[in-house]
PDB file of C-alpha atoms in Angstrom:
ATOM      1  CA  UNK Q  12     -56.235  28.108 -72.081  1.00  0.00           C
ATOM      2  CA  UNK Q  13     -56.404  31.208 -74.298  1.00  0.00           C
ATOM      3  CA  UNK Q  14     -59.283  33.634 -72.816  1.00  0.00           C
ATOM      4  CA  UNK Q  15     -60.274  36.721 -73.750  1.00  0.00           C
ATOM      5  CA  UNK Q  16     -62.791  39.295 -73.125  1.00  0.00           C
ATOM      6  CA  UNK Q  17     -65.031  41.041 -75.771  1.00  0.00           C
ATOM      7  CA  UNK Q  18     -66.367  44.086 -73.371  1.00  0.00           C
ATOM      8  CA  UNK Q  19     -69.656  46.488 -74.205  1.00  0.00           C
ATOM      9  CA  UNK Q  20     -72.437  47.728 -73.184  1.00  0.00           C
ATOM     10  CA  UNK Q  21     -74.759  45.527 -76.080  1.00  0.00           C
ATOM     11  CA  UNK Q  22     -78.067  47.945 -75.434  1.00  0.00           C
ATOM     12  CA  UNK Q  23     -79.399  45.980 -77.245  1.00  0.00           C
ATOM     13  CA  UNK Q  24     -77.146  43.335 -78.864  1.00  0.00           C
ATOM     14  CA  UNK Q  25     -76.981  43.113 -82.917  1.00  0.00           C
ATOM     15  CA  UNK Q  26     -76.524  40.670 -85.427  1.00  0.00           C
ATOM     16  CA  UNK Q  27     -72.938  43.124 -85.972  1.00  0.00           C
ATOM     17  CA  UNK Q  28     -72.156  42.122 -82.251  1.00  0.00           C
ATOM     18  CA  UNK Q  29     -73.136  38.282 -82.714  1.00  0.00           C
ATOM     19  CA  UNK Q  30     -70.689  38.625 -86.209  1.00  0.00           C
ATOM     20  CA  UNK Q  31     -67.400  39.716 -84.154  1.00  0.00           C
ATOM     21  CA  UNK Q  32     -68.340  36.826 -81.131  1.00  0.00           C
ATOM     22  CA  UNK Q  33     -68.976  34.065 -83.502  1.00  0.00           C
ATOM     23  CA  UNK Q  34     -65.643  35.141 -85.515  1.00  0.00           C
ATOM     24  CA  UNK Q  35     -63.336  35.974 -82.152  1.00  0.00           C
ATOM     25  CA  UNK Q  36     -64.921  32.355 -80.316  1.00  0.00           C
ATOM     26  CA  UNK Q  37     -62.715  30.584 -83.233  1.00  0.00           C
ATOM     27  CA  UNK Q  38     -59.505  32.569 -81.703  1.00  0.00           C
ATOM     28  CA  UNK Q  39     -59.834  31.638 -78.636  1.00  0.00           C
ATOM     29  CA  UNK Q  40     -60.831  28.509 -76.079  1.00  0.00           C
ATOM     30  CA  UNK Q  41     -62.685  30.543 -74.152  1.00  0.00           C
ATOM     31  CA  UNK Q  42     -64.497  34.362 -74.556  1.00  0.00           C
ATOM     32  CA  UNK Q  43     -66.259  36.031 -71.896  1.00  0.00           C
ATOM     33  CA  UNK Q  44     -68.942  38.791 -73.711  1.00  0.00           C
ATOM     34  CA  UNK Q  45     -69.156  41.559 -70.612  1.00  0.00           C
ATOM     35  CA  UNK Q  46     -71.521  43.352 -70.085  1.00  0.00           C
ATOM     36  CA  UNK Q  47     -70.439  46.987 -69.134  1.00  0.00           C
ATOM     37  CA  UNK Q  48     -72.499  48.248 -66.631  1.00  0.00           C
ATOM     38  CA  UNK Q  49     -71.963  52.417 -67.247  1.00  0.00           C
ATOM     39  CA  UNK Q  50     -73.581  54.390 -64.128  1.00  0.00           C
ATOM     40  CA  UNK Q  51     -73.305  57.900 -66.641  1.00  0.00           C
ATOM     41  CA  UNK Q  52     -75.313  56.085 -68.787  1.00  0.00           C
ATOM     42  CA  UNK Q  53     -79.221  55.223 -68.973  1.00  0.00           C
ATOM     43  CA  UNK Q  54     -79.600  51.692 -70.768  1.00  0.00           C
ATOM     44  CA  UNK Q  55     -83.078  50.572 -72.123  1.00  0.00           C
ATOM     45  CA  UNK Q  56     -82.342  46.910 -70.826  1.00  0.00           C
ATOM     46  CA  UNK Q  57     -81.048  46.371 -67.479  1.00  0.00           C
ATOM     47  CA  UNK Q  58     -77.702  44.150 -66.666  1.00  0.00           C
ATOM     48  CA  UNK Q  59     -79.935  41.232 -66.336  1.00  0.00           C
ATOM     49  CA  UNK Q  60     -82.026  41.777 -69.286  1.00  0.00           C
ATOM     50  CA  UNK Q  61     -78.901  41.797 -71.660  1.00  0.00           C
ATOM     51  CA  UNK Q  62     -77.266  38.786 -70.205  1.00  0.00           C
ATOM     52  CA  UNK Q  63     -80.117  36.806 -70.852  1.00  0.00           C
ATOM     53  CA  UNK Q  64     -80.499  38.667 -74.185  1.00  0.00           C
ATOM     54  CA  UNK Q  65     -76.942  37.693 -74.886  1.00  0.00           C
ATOM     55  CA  UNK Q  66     -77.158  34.052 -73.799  1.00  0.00           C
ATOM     56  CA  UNK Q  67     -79.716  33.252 -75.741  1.00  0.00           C
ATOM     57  CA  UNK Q  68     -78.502  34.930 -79.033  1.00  0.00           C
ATOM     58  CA  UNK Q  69     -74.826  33.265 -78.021  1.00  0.00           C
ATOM     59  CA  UNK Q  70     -76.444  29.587 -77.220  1.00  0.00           C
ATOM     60  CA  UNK Q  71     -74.958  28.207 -80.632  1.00  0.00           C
ATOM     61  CA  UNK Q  72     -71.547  28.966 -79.659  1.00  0.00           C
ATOM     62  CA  UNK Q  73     -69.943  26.223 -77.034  1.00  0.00           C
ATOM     63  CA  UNK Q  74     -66.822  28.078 -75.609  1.00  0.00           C
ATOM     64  CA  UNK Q  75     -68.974  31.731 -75.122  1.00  0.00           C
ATOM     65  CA  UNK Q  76     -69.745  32.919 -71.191  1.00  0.00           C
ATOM     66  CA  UNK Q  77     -71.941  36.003 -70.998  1.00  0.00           C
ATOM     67  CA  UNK Q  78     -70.831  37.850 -67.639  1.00  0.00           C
ATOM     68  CA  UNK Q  79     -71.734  40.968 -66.291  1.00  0.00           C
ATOM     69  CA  UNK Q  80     -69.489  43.830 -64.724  1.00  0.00           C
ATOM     70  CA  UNK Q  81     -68.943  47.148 -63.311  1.00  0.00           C
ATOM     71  CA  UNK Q  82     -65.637  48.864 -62.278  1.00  0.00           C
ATOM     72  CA  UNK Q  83     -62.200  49.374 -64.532  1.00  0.00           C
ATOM     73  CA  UNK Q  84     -62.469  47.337 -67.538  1.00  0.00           C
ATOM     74  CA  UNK Q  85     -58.779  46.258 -66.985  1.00  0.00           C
ATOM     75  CA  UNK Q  86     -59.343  45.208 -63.288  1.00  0.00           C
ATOM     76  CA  UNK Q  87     -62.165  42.884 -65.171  1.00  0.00           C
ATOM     77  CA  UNK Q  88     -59.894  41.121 -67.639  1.00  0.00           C
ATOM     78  CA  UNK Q  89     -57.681  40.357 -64.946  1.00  0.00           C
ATOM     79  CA  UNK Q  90     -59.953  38.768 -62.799  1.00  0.00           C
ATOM     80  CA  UNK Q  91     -60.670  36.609 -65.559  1.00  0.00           C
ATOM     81  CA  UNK Q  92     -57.512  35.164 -65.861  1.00  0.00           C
ATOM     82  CA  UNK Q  93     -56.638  37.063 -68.938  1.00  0.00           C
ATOM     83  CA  UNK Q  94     -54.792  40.227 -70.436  1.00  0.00           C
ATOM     84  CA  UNK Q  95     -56.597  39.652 -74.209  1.00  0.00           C
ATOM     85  CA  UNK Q  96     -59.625  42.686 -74.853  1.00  0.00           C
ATOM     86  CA  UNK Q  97     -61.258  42.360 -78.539  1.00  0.00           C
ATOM     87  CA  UNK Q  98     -63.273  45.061 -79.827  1.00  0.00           C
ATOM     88  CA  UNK Q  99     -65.252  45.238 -83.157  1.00  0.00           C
ATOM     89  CA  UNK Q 100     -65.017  48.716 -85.734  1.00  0.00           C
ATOM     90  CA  UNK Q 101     -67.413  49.130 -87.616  1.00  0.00           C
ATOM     91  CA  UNK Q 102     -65.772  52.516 -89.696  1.00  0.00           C
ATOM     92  CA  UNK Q 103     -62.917  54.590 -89.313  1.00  0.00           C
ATOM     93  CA  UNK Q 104     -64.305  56.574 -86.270  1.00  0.00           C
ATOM     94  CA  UNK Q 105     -64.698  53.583 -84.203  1.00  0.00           C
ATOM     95  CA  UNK Q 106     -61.282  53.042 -85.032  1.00  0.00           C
ATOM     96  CA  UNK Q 107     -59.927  56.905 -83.790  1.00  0.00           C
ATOM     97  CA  UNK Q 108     -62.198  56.215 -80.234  1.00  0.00           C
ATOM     98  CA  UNK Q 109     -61.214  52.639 -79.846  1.00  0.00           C
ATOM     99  CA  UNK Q 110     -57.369  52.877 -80.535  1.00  0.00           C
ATOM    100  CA  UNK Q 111     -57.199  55.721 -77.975  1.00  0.00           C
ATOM    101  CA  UNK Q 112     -58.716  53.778 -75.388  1.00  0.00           C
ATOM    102  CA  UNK Q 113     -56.611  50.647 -76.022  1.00  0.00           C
ATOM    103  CA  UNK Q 114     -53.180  53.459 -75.808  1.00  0.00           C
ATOM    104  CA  UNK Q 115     -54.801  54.776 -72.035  1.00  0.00           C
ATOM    105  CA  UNK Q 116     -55.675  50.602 -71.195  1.00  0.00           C
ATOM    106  CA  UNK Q 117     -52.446  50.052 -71.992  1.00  0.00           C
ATOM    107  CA  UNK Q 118     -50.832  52.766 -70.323  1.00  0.00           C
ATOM    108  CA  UNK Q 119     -52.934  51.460 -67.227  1.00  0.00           C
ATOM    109  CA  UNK Q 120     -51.952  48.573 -67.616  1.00  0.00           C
ATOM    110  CA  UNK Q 121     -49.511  47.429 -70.107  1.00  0.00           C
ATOM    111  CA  UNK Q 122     -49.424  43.404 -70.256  1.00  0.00           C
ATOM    112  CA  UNK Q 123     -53.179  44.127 -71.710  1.00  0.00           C
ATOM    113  CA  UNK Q 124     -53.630  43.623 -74.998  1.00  0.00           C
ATOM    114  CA  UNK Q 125     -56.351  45.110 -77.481  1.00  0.00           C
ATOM    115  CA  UNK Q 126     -57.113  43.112 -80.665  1.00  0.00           C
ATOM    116  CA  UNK Q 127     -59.460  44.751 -83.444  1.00  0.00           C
ATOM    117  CA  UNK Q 128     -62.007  42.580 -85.432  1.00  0.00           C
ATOM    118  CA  UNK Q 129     -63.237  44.577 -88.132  1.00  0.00           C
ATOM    119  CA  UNK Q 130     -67.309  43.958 -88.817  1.00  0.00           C
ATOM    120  CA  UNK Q 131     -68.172  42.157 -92.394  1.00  0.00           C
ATOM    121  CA  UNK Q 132     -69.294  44.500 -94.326  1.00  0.00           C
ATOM    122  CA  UNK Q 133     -72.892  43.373 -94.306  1.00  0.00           C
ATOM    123  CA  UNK Q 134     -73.295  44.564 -91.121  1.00  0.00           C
ATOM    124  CA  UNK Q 135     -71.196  48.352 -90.734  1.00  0.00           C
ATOM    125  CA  UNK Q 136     -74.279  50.089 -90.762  1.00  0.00           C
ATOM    126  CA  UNK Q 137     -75.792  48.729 -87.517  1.00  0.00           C
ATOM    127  CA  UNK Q 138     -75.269  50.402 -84.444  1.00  0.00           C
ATOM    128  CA  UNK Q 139     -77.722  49.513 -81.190  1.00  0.00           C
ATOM    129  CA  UNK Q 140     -78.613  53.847 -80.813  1.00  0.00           C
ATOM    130  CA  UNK Q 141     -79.745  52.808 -84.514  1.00  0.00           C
ATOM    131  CA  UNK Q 142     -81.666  49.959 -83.811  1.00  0.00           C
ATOM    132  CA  UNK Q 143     -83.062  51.888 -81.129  1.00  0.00           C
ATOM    133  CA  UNK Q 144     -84.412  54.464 -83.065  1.00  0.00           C
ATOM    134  CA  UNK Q 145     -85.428  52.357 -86.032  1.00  0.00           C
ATOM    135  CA  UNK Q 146     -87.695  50.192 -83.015  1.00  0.00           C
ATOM    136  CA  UNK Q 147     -89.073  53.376 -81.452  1.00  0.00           C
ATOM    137  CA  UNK Q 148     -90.475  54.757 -84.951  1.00  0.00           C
ATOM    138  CA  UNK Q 149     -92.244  50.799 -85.474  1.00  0.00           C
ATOM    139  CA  UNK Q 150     -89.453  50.504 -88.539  1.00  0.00           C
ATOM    140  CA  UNK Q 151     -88.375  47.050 -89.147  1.00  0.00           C
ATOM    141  CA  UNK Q 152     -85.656  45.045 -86.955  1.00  0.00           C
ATOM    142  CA  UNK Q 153     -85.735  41.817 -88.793  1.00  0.00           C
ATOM    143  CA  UNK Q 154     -82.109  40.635 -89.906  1.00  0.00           C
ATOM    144  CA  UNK Q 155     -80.336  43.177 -88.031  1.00  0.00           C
ATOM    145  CA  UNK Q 156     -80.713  42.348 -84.797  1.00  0.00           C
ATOM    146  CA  UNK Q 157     -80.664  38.328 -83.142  1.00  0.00           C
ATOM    147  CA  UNK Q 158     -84.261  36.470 -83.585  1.00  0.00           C
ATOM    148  CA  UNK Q 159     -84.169  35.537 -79.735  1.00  0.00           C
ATOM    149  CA  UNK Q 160     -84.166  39.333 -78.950  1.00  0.00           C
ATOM    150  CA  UNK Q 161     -85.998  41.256 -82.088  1.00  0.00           C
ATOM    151  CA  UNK Q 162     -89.349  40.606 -79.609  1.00  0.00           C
ATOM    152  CA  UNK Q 163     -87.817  41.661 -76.731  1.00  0.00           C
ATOM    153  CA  UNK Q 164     -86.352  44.952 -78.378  1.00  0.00           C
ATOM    154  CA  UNK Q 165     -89.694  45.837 -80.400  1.00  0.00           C
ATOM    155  CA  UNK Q 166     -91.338  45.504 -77.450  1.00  0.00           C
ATOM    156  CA  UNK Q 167     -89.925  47.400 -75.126  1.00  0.00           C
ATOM    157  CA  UNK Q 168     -88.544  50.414 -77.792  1.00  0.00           C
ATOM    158  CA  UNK Q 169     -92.238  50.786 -79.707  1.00  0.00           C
ATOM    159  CA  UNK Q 170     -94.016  50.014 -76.755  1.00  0.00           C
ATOM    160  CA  UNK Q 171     -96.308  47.254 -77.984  1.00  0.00           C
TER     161      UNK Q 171
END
């Protein structure tokens, strides 16, 4: 079985994050979305709240598991049976941070193996600080974040 893990912290999950899982689930029998659990971080939606978040946005797609971790990303990937990490770019700075990271994970450890799914195009300009801020200033979500969530993320961003 081919596994692989598509790490992040999703805070909150977009319609750019649901593009790379529904485009990586057709790579692979299985693929775990992880939620990163970052203690130098502050995240609007707890653990829970994003795995549910996830899981609903994810429902459509048979052969996703939403799972939720702390710790070293690599020590993750091999519990899962796995040594496959995908991350999404968006632009070419995503790219600079990203391939860094995948040099040190594979320095780490170095049977892992980083693949890259760049975002359609339709979708480059979402980030979740962005949907974030758009939310907090009562500007529209609508398309660029999952239906099961926009609620969830409008309400708890503008407050209402």
């Amino acid at each position: 079985m081919r596994i692989a893990v598509c790490p992040g912290s999703f805070d909150p999950v977009t319609n750019g994050h649901l593009d790379i899982f529904e485009r990586a689930s057709k790579m692979f029998d299985l693929l775990i979305v992880a939620v990163f659990q970052n203690p130098n971080k502050k995240p609007s939606f707890s653990m829970e709240e994003r795995v549910a978040m996830l899981e609903a946005a994810t429902a459509h797609i048979p052969n996703i598991k939403v799972d939720g971790f702390s710790g070293l990303l690599t020590d993750y990937v091999r519990q899962q049976d796995t040594n496959i990490i995908i991350r999404g770019l968006r632009a070419l700075s995503d790219f600079e941070y990203e391939f860094q990271r995948a040099l040190l994970i594979k320095k780490v450890d170095p049977v892992m193996e980083t693949v890259f799914i760049m975002t359609s195009s339709e979708y480059s300009c979402i980030s979740s600080s962005g949907i974030k801020e758009l939310a907090m200033f009562g500007g529209s979500i609508t398309g660029l974040v999952p239906v099961s969530a926009e609620d969830k993320i409008v309400q708890r961003l503008a407050g209402i």
